[in-house]
Structures are given as structure tokens and as C-alpha cells.
CSV table of C-alpha atoms in Angstrom, one decimal:
chain,number,residue,atom,x,y,z
L,30,MET,CA,107.8,60.3,130.6
L,31,ILE,CA,107.6,61.0,126.9
L,32,THR,CA,110.9,61.7,125.1
L,33,ASN,CA,111.6,64.9,123.2
L,34,PRO,CA,108.4,66.8,123.8
L,35,THR,CA,108.0,70.6,123.4
L,36,SER,CA,106.8,72.6,126.3
L,37,LYS,CA,105.7,76.1,125.2
L,38,ASN,CA,102.2,75.0,124.2
L,39,ARG,CA,98.5,75.6,125.2
L,40,LEU,CA,96.0,72.9,124.7
L,41,ILE,CA,92.2,72.9,124.7
L,42,LEU,CA,90.0,69.8,124.4
L,43,ILE,CA,87.3,70.1,121.7
L,44,LYS,CA,84.2,68.0,121.7
L,45,ASN,CA,82.3,67.0,118.6
L,46,GLY,CA,79.4,69.1,117.2
L,47,ASN,CA,79.1,72.9,117.3
L,48,HIS,CA,82.3,73.2,119.4
L,49,PHE,CA,84.4,71.6,116.7
L,50,LEU,CA,82.7,73.4,113.8
L,51,HIS,CA,83.0,76.8,115.4
L,52,ALA,CA,86.7,76.2,116.3
L,53,ASN,CA,87.5,75.4,112.6
L,54,LEU,CA,85.7,78.5,111.4
L,55,LYS,CA,87.5,80.7,113.9
L,56,LEU,CA,90.9,79.4,113.0
L,57,ILE,CA,90.4,79.6,109.3
L,58,GLN,CA,89.2,83.2,109.6
L,59,SER,CA,92.4,84.0,111.6
L,60,ALA,CA,94.8,82.7,108.9
L,61,LYS,CA,97.3,85.2,107.6
L,62,ARG,CA,99.7,83.2,105.4
L,63,PHE,CA,98.8,79.5,104.9
L,64,ILE,CA,96.3,76.8,105.8
L,65,LEU,CA,97.0,73.0,105.6
L,66,LEU,CA,93.9,70.9,106.0
L,67,HIS,CA,93.7,67.1,105.6
L,68,THR,CA,91.1,64.6,106.8
L,69,TYR,CA,89.7,61.2,106.2
L,70,ILE,CA,86.1,62.2,105.5
L,71,PHE,CA,85.1,65.6,104.1
L,72,GLU,CA,81.5,66.0,102.9
L,73,ASP,CA,79.8,69.0,101.5
L,74,ASP,CA,76.6,69.5,103.6
L,75,GLU,CA,74.8,72.2,105.5
L,76,LEU,CA,77.1,72.0,108.5
L,77,THR,CA,80.4,72.0,106.5
L,78,ALA,CA,79.2,74.6,103.9
L,79,PRO,CA,80.3,77.6,106.2
L,80,ILE,CA,83.8,76.0,106.5
L,81,ILE,CA,84.0,75.5,102.7
L,82,GLN,CA,83.0,79.1,102.1
L,83,THR,CA,85.5,80.4,104.7
L,84,LEU,CA,88.3,78.4,103.1
L,85,ILE,CA,87.4,80.0,99.8
L,86,GLU,CA,87.3,83.5,101.3
L,87,ALA,CA,90.7,82.8,103.0
L,88,SER,CA,92.2,81.9,99.6
L,89,GLU,CA,90.7,85.0,97.9
L,90,ARG,CA,92.3,87.3,100.5
L,91,GLY,CA,95.7,85.8,99.7
L,92,VAL,CA,96.1,82.9,102.2
L,93,LYS,CA,97.7,79.9,100.6
L,94,VAL,CA,95.2,77.0,101.2
L,95,PHE,CA,96.1,73.3,100.7
L,96,ILE,CA,93.4,70.6,101.2
L,97,LEU,CA,94.2,66.9,101.1
L,98,VAL,CA,91.4,64.3,101.6
L,99,ASP,CA,91.5,60.6,101.6
L,100,GLY,CA,90.7,58.9,98.3
L,101,PHE,CA,88.4,56.4,99.9
L,102,GLY,CA,86.9,58.2,102.9
L,103,SER,CA,86.1,61.3,100.8
L,104,ARG,CA,85.6,59.6,97.4
L,105,ALA,CA,82.1,61.2,97.2
L,106,PHE,CA,83.4,64.7,97.7
L,107,PRO,CA,81.5,66.6,94.9
L,108,GLN,CA,83.3,67.8,91.8
L,109,ARG,CA,81.4,71.1,91.9
L,110,THR,CA,83.0,72.0,95.2
L,111,ILE,CA,86.4,70.9,94.0
L,112,ASP,CA,85.9,73.3,91.0
L,113,ARG,CA,84.9,76.1,93.4
L,114,PHE,CA,88.1,75.5,95.4
L,115,LYS,CA,90.3,75.6,92.3
L,116,GLN,CA,88.6,78.7,90.9
L,117,ALA,CA,89.4,80.4,94.2
L,118,GLY,CA,93.1,79.3,94.0
L,119,ILE,CA,92.9,76.5,96.5
L,120,PHE,CA,95.2,73.6,96.0
L,121,PHE,CA,93.1,70.4,96.4
L,122,ASP,CA,94.0,66.7,95.9
L,123,PHE,CA,93.0,63.2,96.9
L,124,PHE,CA,95.4,61.0,98.9
L,125,MET,CA,95.7,57.6,97.2
L,126,PRO,CA,92.8,57.8,94.8
L,127,LEU,CA,91.0,54.5,94.3
L,128,ILE,CA,91.9,54.4,90.7
L,129,ARG,CA,95.5,54.0,91.8
L,130,LEU,CA,95.9,50.3,92.6
L,131,LYS,CA,99.3,50.6,94.3
L,132,ASN,CA,98.9,50.8,98.0
L,133,ILE,CA,95.1,51.0,97.7
L,134,GLY,CA,94.7,49.8,101.3
L,135,ARG,CA,96.8,52.6,102.7
L,136,ARG,CA,94.5,55.4,103.9
L,137,LEU,CA,95.0,58.9,105.3
L,138,HIS,CA,93.1,58.6,108.5
L,139,GLN,CA,94.5,61.7,110.1
L,140,LYS,CA,92.3,64.8,110.8
L,141,MET,CA,94.3,68.0,111.0
L,142,LEU,CA,94.1,71.7,110.4
L,143,ILE,CA,97.2,73.9,110.6
L,144,ILE,CA,97.1,77.7,110.6
L,145,ASP,CA,100.4,79.6,109.9
L,146,ASN,CA,102.3,77.1,112.1
L,147,LYS,CA,100.9,79.0,115.0
L,148,ILE,CA,97.7,77.1,115.9
L,149,ALA,CA,96.2,73.8,114.9
L,150,ILE,CA,93.3,71.4,115.4
L,151,MET,CA,94.1,67.7,115.5
L,152,GLY,CA,92.1,64.7,116.6
L,153,GLY,CA,89.5,62.1,115.5
L,154,ILE,CA,86.7,64.2,114.1
L,155,ASN,CA,85.7,64.2,110.5
L,156,LEU,CA,84.2,67.2,108.5
L,157,SER,CA,80.7,65.9,108.0
L,158,LYS,CA,77.2,66.3,109.3
L,159,ARG,CA,77.1,62.6,110.1
L,160,PHE,CA,79.6,63.2,112.9
L,161,ASN,CA,78.8,66.7,114.0
L,162,ASN,CA,75.0,66.9,113.9
L,163,PRO,CA,74.2,69.2,116.9
L,164,GLN,CA,71.1,67.1,117.8
L,165,GLU,CA,73.0,63.8,117.8
L,166,PRO,CA,76.7,64.3,117.6
L,167,TRP,CA,78.9,61.3,117.8
L,168,LEU,CA,81.1,61.0,120.9
L,169,ASP,CA,84.4,62.2,119.5
L,170,TYR,CA,87.2,64.6,120.4
L,171,SER,CA,89.9,66.7,118.9
L,172,CYS,CA,92.1,69.4,120.5
L,173,CYS,CA,93.2,72.9,119.7
L,174,ILE,CA,96.9,73.5,120.2
L,175,GLU,CA,98.8,76.8,120.1
L,176,GLY,CA,102.6,77.0,120.4
L,177,GLU,CA,105.9,75.4,119.4
L,178,GLU,CA,104.5,71.8,118.8
L,179,VAL,CA,102.5,73.1,115.9
L,180,HIS,CA,105.8,73.4,114.0
L,181,ASN,CA,106.6,69.8,114.8
L,182,LEU,CA,103.1,68.8,113.6
L,183,TYR,CA,103.8,70.5,110.3
L,184,ARG,CA,107.1,68.7,110.0
L,185,LYS,CA,105.4,65.4,110.6
L,186,VAL,CA,102.8,65.9,107.8
L,187,ILE,CA,104.4,68.1,105.2
L,188,HIS,CA,105.7,65.1,103.2
L,189,HIS,CA,102.1,64.2,102.3
L,190,TYR,CA,101.6,67.6,100.8
L,191,LEU,CA,105.0,67.5,99.0
L,192,MET,CA,104.0,64.2,97.4
L,193,ASN,CA,100.7,65.4,96.2
L,194,PHE,CA,101.6,69.0,95.3
L,195,LYS,CA,105.0,68.6,93.7
L,196,LYS,CA,104.8,71.9,91.8
L,197,GLN,CA,104.3,73.8,95.0
L,198,LYS,CA,107.4,72.3,96.8
L,199,ASP,CA,109.2,75.7,97.3
L,200,LEU,CA,106.0,77.3,98.7
L,201,LEU,CA,105.3,74.4,101.0
L,202,THR,CA,108.8,74.2,102.4
L,203,SER,CA,108.9,78.0,102.9
L,204,PHE,CA,106.3,77.6,105.6
L,205,SER,CA,108.9,75.9,107.8
L,206,LYS,CA,110.2,79.4,108.7
L,207,GLU,CA,107.1,80.1,110.6
L,208,ARG,CA,107.4,79.2,114.3
L,209,HIS,CA,105.4,80.4,117.3
L,210,PHE,CA,105.6,79.9,121.1
L,211,SER,CA,102.9,80.0,123.7
L,212,ASN,CA,103.3,81.5,127.2
L,213,SER,CA,101.6,78.5,128.6
L,214,ARG,CA,103.5,75.3,129.5
L,215,THR,CA,102.2,71.9,128.3
L,216,LEU,CA,104.4,69.0,127.3
L,217,VAL,CA,103.3,67.7,124.0
L,218,LYS,CA,104.7,65.3,121.4
L,219,THR,CA,103.3,64.5,117.9
L,220,ASN,CA,103.3,60.8,117.2
L,221,GLU,CA,102.7,59.2,113.8
L,222,ASN,CA,101.8,55.7,112.7
L,223,ASP,CA,102.8,54.8,109.1
L,224,PHE,CA,103.8,51.2,108.9
L,225,ILE,CA,105.3,51.1,105.5
L,226,HIS,CA,107.6,54.0,106.5
L,227,HIS,CA,108.6,52.2,109.7
L,228,LYS,CA,106.7,54.6,112.0
L,229,GLN,CA,104.9,53.0,115.0
L,230,GLU,CA,105.1,56.0,117.3
L,231,VAL,CA,101.4,56.0,118.5
L,232,TYR,CA,101.4,52.3,119.1
L,233,HIS,CA,104.6,52.4,121.1
L,234,SER,CA,103.5,55.4,123.1
L,235,TYR,CA,100.4,53.5,124.2
L,236,ILE,CA,102.5,50.4,125.2
L,237,ASN,CA,104.9,52.5,127.1
L,238,ALA,CA,102.2,54.5,129.0
L,239,ILE,CA,100.3,51.3,129.9
L,240,ALA,CA,103.5,49.6,131.1
L,241,HIS,CA,104.4,52.4,133.4
L,242,ALA,CA,100.9,53.0,134.8
L,243,ARG,CA,100.7,52.9,138.6
L,244,LYS,CA,97.1,53.8,139.5
L,245,GLU,CA,94.6,54.0,136.7
L,246,ILE,CA,94.1,53.6,132.9
L,247,THR,CA,91.0,54.8,131.1
L,248,ILE,CA,90.6,54.2,127.3
L,249,LEU,CA,87.8,55.5,125.2
L,250,ALA,CA,87.8,53.6,122.0
L,251,THR,CA,85.9,52.4,119.0
L,252,TYR,CA,86.7,49.4,116.7
L,253,PHE,CA,88.8,48.1,119.7
L,254,ILE,CA,90.6,44.9,118.6
L,255,PRO,CA,94.1,45.3,120.1
L,256,GLY,CA,97.1,43.0,119.4
L,257,LYS,CA,98.6,40.5,121.9
L,258,LYS,CA,101.2,43.0,123.2
L,259,THR,CA,98.6,45.6,124.2
L,260,LEU,CA,96.5,42.9,125.8
L,261,LYS,CA,99.4,41.6,127.7
L,262,GLN,CA,100.3,45.0,129.1
L,263,LEU,CA,96.6,45.7,130.1
L,264,LYS,CA,96.5,42.4,131.8
L,265,LYS,CA,99.8,43.0,133.6
L,266,ALA,CA,98.6,46.4,134.7
L,267,ALA,CA,95.3,45.1,136.1
L,268,HIS,CA,97.1,42.3,138.0
L,269,HIS,CA,99.3,44.9,139.6
L,270,ASN,CA,96.3,46.7,141.0
L,271,VAL,CA,96.1,49.4,138.3
L,272,LYS,CA,92.4,50.1,137.7
L,273,VAL,CA,91.8,49.6,134.0
L,274,LYS,CA,88.6,51.0,132.4
L,275,LEU,CA,87.6,50.5,128.8
L,276,ILE,CA,84.7,52.6,127.4
L,277,PHE,CA,83.0,51.3,124.3
L,278,GLY,CA,79.9,52.1,122.4
L,279,GLY,CA,76.7,50.2,123.0
L,280,PHE,CA,76.2,50.4,119.2
L,281,SER,CA,78.4,51.3,116.2
L,282,ASP,CA,78.4,52.5,112.7
L,283,HIS,CA,80.3,49.3,111.9
L,284,PRO,CA,78.3,46.5,113.7
L,285,TRP,CA,80.8,43.9,112.5
L,286,ALA,CA,83.7,45.7,114.2
L,287,ARG,CA,81.6,46.0,117.4
L,288,LEU,CA,80.8,42.2,117.3
L,289,ALA,CA,84.5,41.4,116.8
L,290,SER,CA,85.5,43.6,119.8
L,291,LYS,CA,83.0,41.7,122.0
L,292,TYR,CA,85.0,38.6,121.4
L,293,LEU,CA,87.4,39.8,124.1
L,294,TYR,CA,84.8,40.9,126.7
L,295,GLU,CA,85.0,37.7,128.8
L,296,TRP,CA,88.8,37.8,128.7
L,297,TYR,CA,88.8,41.5,130.0
L,298,LEU,CA,86.4,40.8,132.8
L,299,LYS,CA,88.2,37.7,134.0
L,300,ASN,CA,91.4,39.7,134.1
L,301,HIS,CA,89.8,42.4,136.3
L,302,ILE,CA,89.5,44.9,133.4
L,303,GLU,CA,86.3,47.0,133.7
L,304,ILE,CA,84.1,47.5,130.6
L,305,TYR,CA,81.6,50.3,130.2
L,306,GLU,CA,79.2,50.8,127.3
L,307,TRP,CA,77.9,54.2,126.3
L,308,ASP,CA,74.5,54.1,124.7
L,309,GLU,CA,73.8,57.9,124.2
L,310,SER,CA,75.4,58.0,120.7
L,311,ILE,CA,78.0,56.4,118.5
L,312,ILE,CA,81.5,56.5,120.0
L,313,HIS,CA,84.1,57.6,117.5
L,314,GLY,CA,86.7,59.0,119.9
L,315,LYS,CA,90.2,57.9,120.5
L,316,LEU,CA,91.2,59.2,123.9
L,317,ALA,CA,93.1,57.8,126.8
L,318,LEU,CA,94.2,58.9,130.3
L,319,VAL,CA,96.9,57.3,132.5
L,320,ASP,CA,97.5,58.2,136.2
L,321,ASN,CA,95.7,61.6,135.8
L,322,ASN,CA,98.8,63.0,134.1
L,323,TRP,CA,99.3,61.4,130.6
L,324,VAL,CA,96.8,61.8,127.8
L,325,THR,CA,96.8,60.7,124.2
L,326,ILE,CA,94.3,62.0,121.6
L,327,GLY,CA,94.1,61.6,117.9
L,328,SER,CA,93.0,59.3,115.0
L,329,TYR,CA,94.6,56.0,116.1
L,330,ASN,CA,92.3,53.0,116.7
L,331,HIS,CA,93.5,49.9,118.5
L,332,ASN,CA,93.4,47.4,115.6
L,333,PHE,CA,95.5,46.1,112.8
L,334,ILE,CA,94.1,48.6,110.3
L,335,SER,CA,95.4,51.6,112.3
L,336,ARG,CA,98.6,49.9,113.2
L,337,TYR,CA,99.6,48.5,109.8
L,338,ARG,CA,97.5,50.2,107.1
L,339,ASN,CA,96.4,53.7,107.9
L,340,VAL,CA,98.4,56.8,108.3
L,341,GLU,CA,97.5,58.0,111.9
L,342,LEU,CA,98.4,60.9,114.1
L,343,ASN,CA,98.1,61.4,117.9
L,344,PHE,CA,99.3,64.0,120.4
L,345,GLU,CA,100.9,62.6,123.6
L,346,VAL,CA,100.4,65.1,126.4
L,347,ILE,CA,101.7,65.5,129.9
L,348,ASN,CA,99.9,68.2,131.8
L,349,LYS,CA,97.8,67.9,135.0
L,350,GLN,CA,95.4,70.7,134.0
L,351,PHE,CA,94.6,69.1,130.6
L,352,ALA,CA,94.5,65.7,132.2
L,353,ALA,CA,92.0,67.0,134.7
L,354,THR,CA,89.8,68.2,131.8
L,355,VAL,CA,89.9,64.7,130.2
L,356,ARG,CA,89.2,63.1,133.6
L,357,LYS,CA,86.1,65.3,134.1
L,358,GLU,CA,84.9,64.3,130.6
L,359,PHE,CA,85.5,60.6,131.4
L,360,LYS,CA,83.6,61.0,134.7
L,361,HIS,CA,80.6,62.3,132.9
L,362,ILE,CA,80.7,59.5,130.3
L,363,LEU,CA,81.1,56.8,133.0
L,364,GLU,CA,78.1,58.1,135.0
L,365,LYS,CA,75.9,57.7,131.9
L,366,SER,CA,77.4,54.4,130.8
L,367,ARG,CA,76.4,50.8,131.7
L,368,LYS,CA,79.0,48.7,133.4
L,369,VAL,CA,79.3,45.3,131.8
L,370,GLU,CA,79.4,42.3,134.2
L,371,LEU,CA,80.2,38.6,133.4
L,372,ASP,CA,76.6,37.7,134.1
L,373,ASP,CA,75.6,40.1,131.2
L,374,LEU,CA,77.5,38.0,128.6
L,375,GLN,CA,75.8,35.4,126.4
L,376,PHE,CA,77.6,32.1,126.7
L,377,ASN,CA,75.4,30.1,124.3
L,378,LEU,CA,77.1,28.3,121.4
L,379,SER,CA,75.6,30.5,118.7
L,380,SER,CA,76.9,33.8,120.1
L,381,ARG,CA,80.3,32.3,120.8
L,382,ILE,CA,80.6,31.1,117.2
L,383,LYS,CA,79.4,34.4,115.7
L,384,THR,CA,81.8,36.6,117.7
L,385,THR,CA,84.8,34.2,117.2
L,386,LEU,CA,84.3,33.9,113.5
L,387,THR,CA,83.8,37.7,113.1
L,388,PHE,CA,87.0,38.4,115.2
L,389,LEU,CA,89.1,35.9,113.2
L,390,LEU,CA,87.7,36.9,109.8
L,391,LEU,CA,88.3,40.6,110.4
L,392,ASN,CA,91.9,40.1,111.5
L,393,ILE,CA,92.6,37.7,108.6
L,394,ILE,CA,91.2,40.2,106.0
L,395,THR,CA,93.2,43.1,107.5
L,396,LEU,CA,96.5,41.2,107.7
L,397,PHE,CA,96.0,39.8,104.2
L,398,SER,CA,95.5,43.3,102.8
L,399,ILE,CA,98.9,44.3,104.3
L,400,ILE,CA,100.6,42.1,101.8
L,401,PHE,CA,99.6,44.6,99.1
L,402,LEU,CA,101.2,47.6,100.8
L,403,PHE,CA,104.5,48.7,99.3
L,404,LYS,CA,106.9,51.3,100.5
L,405,GLU,CA,106.6,54.6,98.8
L,406,ASP,CA,109.6,55.8,96.8
L,407,GLU,CA,110.1,59.0,98.8
L,408,SER,CA,113.1,60.9,97.7
L,409,LYS,CA,114.9,63.4,99.8
L,410,ASP,CA,112.8,66.1,98.1
L,411,TYR,CA,109.8,65.0,100.1
L,412,ILE,CA,111.5,64.9,103.5
L,413,LEU,CA,111.8,68.1,105.4
L,414,LYS,CA,115.2,68.5,107.1
């Protein structure tokens, strides 16, 4: 059981593509007082243009709009669009611009939209045609949440806005008075990973859920290169007759990450952990289900980058109805995926050397980059009580 969740919430699973784009438009149009939007990748293209226009229209009708995008993931965001935002009165900034050398490796990987502390979208989907093309959408998920946990989500992320929009401190903190409750009942907790601020909540929630699994664990993941503790818990679960299923992409937007993740395939299979590969599209989702009751969804990937460098965000959910929706989605994916067997693996020397070197090199580079992360000097002014 998760500790300190809220209960008066309603959750809806959102799939990549038109479903995600329309949900964003609908929420932005419903805003009455304020909008907080931050994401890793935001691009100005034909699919995001309506969202950009709707954000501008919201600001022009008096809604306070704050947009924060990652300085690396959204480094190509056009100045002409930034100018349009600012002319409309929108507050826009980059998180950790690349010109700032301090903590250059720390990235805002969260994807989140909050409307009036009443309703929000949070998950793993970026605002870009690359991810949401209706003809070939990547396999990715977010969720729409309405209720009291939206206020906790605001409390988790507001320090990023206070750091980047210092002159608007009083306005930003005034939003904390807004609080809403849903008539539905869904247990939800917002977890954050931000290593330099000693937050490992997403990581520990995964470890705890895997350790307490009794029947089944299904993880949909990309860039899946977990640490020893996660592997140990997965192995322990499988050896205690828990059915463990890992769903990976048959191809990736980062081939080196996929190659590194394949280094562990033989280990998984020898420890009775099932592997499935989805070849319909690129997998970008970060979604897991345990015992048809516990779900986590968000931006967190199982690798050292997400654990130690990125700022990540996940919802931890306990609700049988929401879990049933996720289980149905997983059933559909598994039916269209290829189950990997030991006989499918290449055991020649060349392939072993390639996967091993890629795995080791990727982890060494990531761990080395952590050396250059420094704790932010966050005064009490940037922490909401």
C-alpha cells in the first residue's frame, strides 16, 4: 500500500496521438484562473499549433499562463513563438539553458499541465508531431486527473516555477488557495525523482511494489537499463512464482539504448522473466501494473539518467477500475508483440562484445556526468509550505 495518498480523485488513461492532443486543448480551453505547463520537448508544428494558439487565447482572456520547457529537449523551440507568447502576456522560460554550465546534465524530463488546481494531465508524452502523429503515434501514455491530488501535484512542481519566474512569486504562491475534490474515489500519490534534492520517490515506489507483488508484474518500458536493486527484486519476484513480463520496443529512437538494454536479455530469460517486443511503433511509455491493483505512470525510465540526473514525475495509483483499464491495454499490446525466447538470442562473440561494451559505456558516461551535478541553492522562498 502506498503511504499518504489522496482519495477524492478521478483518473482517465490517455493514449498518445489525437487523444492526447484533444485532451490538452479541452483542458486549456476550460481554464479560468491559471495554467502551469512544463515539458521536456515542445515543438511548434502543425499538430501543436492549435495548442499554442489556445494557450495564447487563454492568456488574452485573463488566464495566467506559465510555460517552462527544458533547455536541452526544447532548445530548438522557435523565438518567433516565444515572442508570440510574451506579446500575449504568457510567462515563458527555459529550465537549465545550455548556456548555463552549472548542472548542465540536470534535465526537466517531466510532462505536465495543471489547470486551476482542479484538473491536470501528467505522463510521458511530449508536445511534438514526432510523438503524436496520428498515422504513426509512438506507444506512450499520460493520464488526466481531476480531484484533490492535483493540488499535491502543484505543490511538487511549484518550486521549478518559483526558481524561473522569481518576479511572479506572489502570483504563483496565490494559486495554492485553489483546491478541488472529485466525487470519485481513486487513491493517488504524486512521486518525484530529483537526486540532487534527495528525492528518489519514483524509484522507491517501484522497488516497494515489486517487492510486495504476489501474482503478476507487467512493465512497459523504454531505455530499460535498471540498477542492481531493481534487478534483484525482479529476480526474487520471479523465483517466488510471480509472473514478470517486460514489454520493450523492437526498435527505438535511440538504438544505442536499445542495444544496451539487450545486454540483460539472457539474464532475464534465465531467471524466468518474460520479454515481449512490440514492433508496431516506437515505445516511449513508462507504465507498470502490479497484481491488477497498483499502477505507476509518468516520465520515469529505469536507468541511471532518470534516477540520478533527470527531474522526473510519476503517479502511483491504487484503483481496480483504473488498473483494469491498464490491464486491458497491456493485453492488447501483448497480443501484438513477439515473445522473446532464449533460442532467439545471438550468442556469437561479436554480438556479445557489442552489447556488453555499449551497456558498460552508457553507464560509465551517465555516472561520470553525475559528478558535475551540484545541489541548487534553494532558499525557503522557493519551497511552498
